């Protein structure tokens, strides 16, 4: 009995000293495992006489129960200590601000925003959107637009020429005008479309990039004339720059695909680096336009004696710079998150003529 009392005290001491669950498991195996000290005592009960078994059996089984209970309690205690340590190390500070969702932190690129603004304005006037491929044939990009072979205007476009396997010259389109050809070839007048898209020219500096964005417009019907065109462009400038009125002047110019052709200037004021439209006594060139050349109509299978029309083209990148004050065109393509966070637009600020384009 003295040995059993000593064994009990020793095991309880080892259980109390166990610092972790691994140490506690070693104590359990040493006492209650197949070759444990208590297990050996239980095996000895079979060799005892009935009278001995009646005396020692309850004592040994009582020791087993005490050690089993002590092990369970210690295991619960160690588990709680471990849980408390984990809760301390993984505790979330609920006083921190909630992370913004994508709708809050995301930004729409100014090019996309301005394109949506332009589309909203012309959609309100009844224009549809037409699109075409970035890689065009030389015929669609130049020849059918009244740029014959050897025409000097071809050299002004700084064209990227593409390799060809079928004998047809292909280029990265230098303007979105080939889509005008595609539209006139496939749609019967009346035609009223705008054509936004990427264009490519071999040029790069603070105000030019090898890839830039254009938006052209085309109207073809029986009675379209320069007066209609001037009204459309005036209404567009007023809506886009969000001013009540704007003065506009047309200067004679030359484009192979329009005749007559004009550069459009609008009224503005310049104060420091800021440009304001609809006021002041200065002028700024904003786009090019003109009446569709009869040769272009003929090339598309239209009779210039029955239909006529006008077209214009403007740079989306430049319009964005003028309206929102970006000083360097190259920043549009830099991928700098600080720039997009400053100049970008919230995802749900969808341009709307009723609410305001850039509200």
XYZ file of C-alpha atoms in Angstrom:
359
model
C 0.000 0.000 0.000
C 2.917 2.315 0.716
C 4.224 1.687 -2.814
C 0.814 2.542 -4.309
C 0.646 5.783 -2.299
C 4.132 6.744 -3.477
C 3.225 5.870 -7.103
C 0.089 7.982 -6.890
C 1.987 10.988 -5.509
C 4.691 10.615 -8.178
C 2.216 10.388 -11.079
C 0.137 13.326 -9.832
C 3.330 15.359 -9.508
C 4.362 14.514 -13.101
C 0.875 15.370 -14.345
C 0.966 18.733 -12.553
C 4.451 19.503 -13.968
C 3.497 18.720 -17.596
C 4.028 21.928 -19.569
C 2.303 20.866 -22.767
C 0.105 18.149 -24.218
C 3.089 16.187 -25.498
C 4.571 15.924 -21.979
C 1.182 14.968 -20.593
C 0.844 12.227 -23.196
C 4.195 10.791 -22.062
C 2.878 10.587 -18.493
C -0.310 8.858 -19.682
C 1.626 6.255 -21.657
C 4.020 5.654 -18.747
C 1.115 5.020 -16.356
C -1.845 3.741 -18.353
C -0.216 2.456 -21.548
C 0.219 -1.266 -22.302
C 3.463 -1.338 -20.345
C 2.547 1.440 -17.921
C 3.031 1.174 -14.164
C -0.693 1.044 -13.358
C -1.362 -1.369 -16.230
C 1.293 -3.730 -14.788
C -0.453 -3.608 -11.392
C -3.786 -4.461 -13.019
C -2.186 -7.445 -14.745
C -0.937 -8.718 -11.374
C -4.509 -8.991 -10.040
C -4.945 -12.233 -11.991
C -2.091 -13.897 -10.105
C -3.404 -12.980 -6.654
C -5.530 -15.103 -4.390
C -9.219 -14.187 -4.055
C -8.684 -12.646 -0.628
C -5.713 -10.549 -1.858
C -7.678 -9.456 -4.916
C -10.542 -8.239 -2.736
C -8.160 -5.988 -0.807
C -5.810 -4.692 -3.549
C -8.248 -4.647 -6.498
C -10.292 -1.648 -5.345
C -7.147 0.255 -4.407
C -5.431 -0.276 -7.785
C -8.619 0.519 -9.749
C -9.142 3.583 -7.563
C -5.575 4.707 -8.421
C -6.333 4.216 -12.121
C -9.505 6.332 -11.829
C -7.659 9.129 -9.996
C -4.860 9.269 -12.575
C -7.347 9.129 -15.473
C -9.315 12.018 -13.990
C -6.147 14.035 -13.279
C -4.921 13.507 -16.857
C -8.272 14.677 -18.311
C -8.358 17.776 -16.127
C -4.750 18.658 -16.965
C -5.429 18.153 -20.676
C -8.403 20.515 -20.499
C -6.283 23.065 -18.652
C -3.435 22.895 -21.196
C -5.902 23.148 -24.089
C -7.435 26.280 -22.556
C -3.990 27.861 -22.053
C -3.106 27.146 -25.693
C -6.445 28.542 -26.853
C -5.924 31.740 -24.835
C -2.456 32.197 -26.341
C -3.890 31.754 -29.844
C -6.702 34.194 -29.173
C -4.155 36.768 -28.033
C -1.938 36.307 -31.077
C -4.813 36.237 -33.604
C -6.985 38.865 -32.010
C -8.707 41.197 -34.489
C -8.737 44.869 -33.608
C -12.394 45.732 -34.188
C -11.551 49.430 -33.875
C -9.734 49.356 -37.247
C -11.701 50.707 -40.244
C -13.336 48.175 -42.533
C -11.438 47.561 -45.777
C -13.081 49.262 -48.745
C -14.886 47.123 -51.276
C -13.890 47.081 -54.922
C -16.699 49.510 -55.715
C -15.149 51.994 -53.278
C -11.430 51.509 -53.956
C -11.559 50.751 -57.695
C -11.226 53.519 -60.269
C -12.359 53.941 -63.883
C -9.559 55.136 -66.181
C -10.126 58.673 -67.547
C -10.003 57.359 -71.135
C -12.865 54.971 -70.391
C -14.765 57.699 -68.564
C -14.395 60.212 -71.421
C -15.364 57.574 -73.976
C -18.520 56.863 -71.952
C -19.252 60.607 -71.767
C -18.872 61.008 -75.541
C -21.069 57.969 -76.158
C -23.761 59.286 -73.805
C -23.852 62.661 -75.590
C -24.114 61.267 -79.114
C -26.513 58.533 -78.073
C -28.833 61.292 -76.897
C -28.628 62.746 -80.436
C -29.585 59.408 -81.978
C -26.144 58.114 -82.960
C -25.223 54.418 -82.870
C -21.733 53.070 -82.079
C -19.755 51.294 -84.828
C -16.536 49.353 -84.312
C -13.909 47.625 -86.431
C -10.582 45.732 -86.203
C -7.308 47.373 -85.186
C -5.456 45.671 -88.079
C -6.792 46.919 -91.414
C -5.953 46.449 -95.067
C -4.125 49.262 -96.826
C -7.183 49.571 -99.081
C -9.580 50.331 -96.232
C -7.126 52.473 -94.276
C -5.993 54.588 -97.240
C -7.135 53.805 -100.791
C -10.928 53.838 -100.329
C -10.557 56.985 -98.199
C -9.169 58.826 -101.248
C -5.481 58.262 -100.414
C -4.197 56.969 -103.765
C -0.828 55.193 -103.999
C 1.994 57.715 -103.600
C -0.256 60.334 -101.968
C 1.897 62.506 -99.648
C -0.713 62.294 -96.866
C 0.191 58.616 -96.471
C 3.628 59.704 -95.272
C 2.080 62.044 -92.667
C 0.440 59.114 -90.897
C 3.684 57.397 -89.721
C 2.126 54.012 -90.359
C 2.987 50.680 -88.728
C 3.005 48.137 -91.579
C 2.229 44.487 -90.793
C 3.657 41.343 -92.438
C 1.303 39.735 -94.970
C 0.972 36.155 -96.196
C -1.696 36.694 -98.860
C -0.257 39.628 -100.818
C -2.555 42.203 -99.190
C -0.912 45.106 -97.419
C -1.996 45.343 -93.802
C -1.420 48.106 -91.298
C -2.229 49.009 -87.741
C -5.007 51.470 -88.495
C -3.834 55.080 -88.344
C -7.367 56.377 -87.732
C -10.811 54.890 -87.112
C -11.942 56.077 -90.566
C -11.813 52.543 -92.076
C -14.896 51.808 -89.973
C -16.657 54.628 -91.861
C -15.925 52.693 -95.065
C -17.156 49.432 -93.555
C -20.339 51.146 -92.363
C -21.108 52.799 -95.705
C -20.474 49.509 -97.521
C -22.839 47.533 -95.290
C -25.510 49.967 -94.089
C -27.973 51.815 -96.295
C -28.436 55.545 -95.631
C -29.522 57.271 -93.518
C -26.406 56.637 -91.409
C -25.641 58.241 -88.070
C -22.756 56.614 -86.152
C -19.814 57.416 -83.929
C -16.665 55.289 -84.115
C -14.474 55.132 -80.995
C -11.336 53.017 -80.859
C -7.576 52.637 -80.671
C -5.346 53.960 -83.441
C -1.594 53.662 -84.057
C 1.122 55.935 -85.415
C 4.894 55.868 -85.097
C 5.179 58.876 -82.777
C 6.018 59.412 -79.101
C 6.565 62.503 -76.933
C 4.765 64.420 -74.161
C 1.638 64.879 -76.287
C 1.869 61.811 -78.564
C 2.007 58.058 -78.007
C 2.347 55.187 -80.527
C -1.168 54.086 -79.581
C -3.920 56.609 -78.889
C -7.702 56.798 -78.955
C -9.943 58.496 -81.492
C -13.652 59.001 -81.886
C -15.016 59.786 -85.327
C -18.548 60.584 -86.376
C -20.359 60.017 -89.657
C -23.710 61.215 -90.963
C -24.973 60.214 -94.414
C -28.412 61.086 -95.818
C -29.987 63.069 -98.629
C -29.833 66.519 -97.059
C -26.938 66.615 -94.522
C -24.873 69.814 -94.802
C -22.240 71.900 -92.991
C -24.877 73.710 -90.919
C -26.077 70.416 -89.470
C -22.490 69.444 -88.721
C -21.744 72.733 -86.944
C -24.853 72.352 -84.774
C -23.944 68.755 -83.826
C -20.403 69.768 -82.857
C -21.564 72.821 -80.896
C -24.050 70.737 -78.928
C -21.381 68.139 -78.268
C -18.864 70.722 -76.964
C -21.453 72.338 -74.688
C -22.463 68.967 -73.224
C -18.943 67.586 -72.928
C -17.342 70.630 -71.290
C -20.556 71.245 -69.323
C -20.932 74.911 -70.218
C -24.157 76.734 -71.170
C -22.780 78.060 -74.468
C -19.648 77.950 -76.583
C -18.470 79.944 -79.567
C -17.060 77.959 -82.442
C -15.221 78.797 -85.645
C -14.321 76.642 -88.624
C -10.986 77.252 -90.370
C -10.411 75.896 -93.886
C -8.174 72.832 -93.929
C -7.513 69.756 -96.047
C -8.194 66.067 -95.500
C -8.183 63.634 -98.457
C -11.499 62.069 -97.411
C -13.525 65.284 -96.935
C -14.249 68.245 -99.194
C -14.622 70.944 -98.020
C -12.595 70.311 -94.857
C -12.207 72.379 -91.703
C -10.420 72.563 -88.381
C -12.746 73.433 -85.494
C -11.687 75.954 -82.835
C -13.725 76.690 -79.723
C -13.733 79.684 -77.427
C -11.620 79.421 -74.276
C -9.655 81.349 -71.672
C -6.192 80.443 -70.388
C -5.142 81.276 -66.852
C -1.804 79.813 -65.873
C -2.008 76.168 -66.843
C -5.801 76.057 -66.633
C -8.036 76.184 -69.699
C -11.721 77.120 -69.396
C -14.165 76.696 -72.258
C -17.210 78.807 -73.061
C -15.555 82.049 -71.909
C -12.628 84.325 -72.698
C -11.275 85.620 -75.997
C -8.820 82.856 -76.916
C -9.318 79.914 -79.273
C -8.266 76.271 -79.154
C -8.322 73.707 -81.944
C -10.490 70.782 -80.880
C -11.082 68.533 -83.916
C -11.156 68.191 -87.694
C -14.227 67.765 -89.869
C -15.724 68.172 -93.315
C -18.195 66.961 -95.910
C -17.554 63.392 -97.032
C -15.637 63.479 -100.330
C -17.678 62.297 -103.355
C -14.885 59.864 -104.252
C -15.269 58.174 -100.846
C -19.025 57.828 -101.400
C -18.400 56.289 -104.826
C -15.807 53.890 -103.377
C -18.486 52.630 -100.974
C -21.105 52.124 -103.677
C -23.109 55.269 -102.851
C -24.267 57.827 -105.416
C -22.953 61.307 -104.477
C -25.760 62.826 -106.554
C -28.347 61.246 -104.234
C -26.700 61.237 -100.814
C -24.158 63.339 -99.008
C -22.846 63.610 -95.499
C -20.310 64.932 -93.063
C -17.695 63.430 -90.757
C -15.409 64.537 -87.965
C -12.648 63.089 -85.830
C -11.230 63.958 -82.408
C -8.644 62.554 -80.015
C -10.184 61.072 -76.864
C -6.882 61.302 -74.973
C -6.560 65.005 -75.756
C -10.154 65.715 -74.762
C -9.506 64.005 -71.421
C -6.399 66.146 -70.876
C -8.269 69.350 -71.712
C -11.272 68.606 -69.520
C -9.573 67.082 -66.483
C -6.191 68.822 -66.500
C -3.714 65.985 -67.069
C -0.392 67.579 -68.099
C 1.346 64.598 -69.739
C -0.229 62.099 -72.127
C 2.352 59.430 -71.248
C 0.915 59.135 -67.735
C -2.247 57.615 -69.233
C -0.279 54.436 -69.940
C 2.167 54.411 -67.002
C 0.229 52.039 -64.719
C 0.985 54.294 -61.720
C -1.671 53.576 -59.066
C -1.197 57.020 -57.513
C -2.122 58.628 -60.838
C -5.236 56.508 -61.352
C -6.341 57.081 -57.746
C -6.037 60.844 -58.309
C -7.531 61.154 -61.802
C -9.719 58.019 -61.900
C -13.475 57.918 -61.480
C -15.621 55.859 -59.137
C -17.131 52.770 -60.815
C -20.731 53.848 -60.247
C -20.223 57.434 -61.545
C -21.768 56.503 -64.881
C -22.010 59.510 -67.247
C -25.568 60.764 -67.511
C -26.775 63.887 -69.291
C -29.587 64.421 -66.782
C -27.482 64.112 -63.629
C -24.306 65.530 -65.185
C -21.500 63.822 -67.074
C -18.787 64.195 -64.430
C -20.859 64.642 -61.250
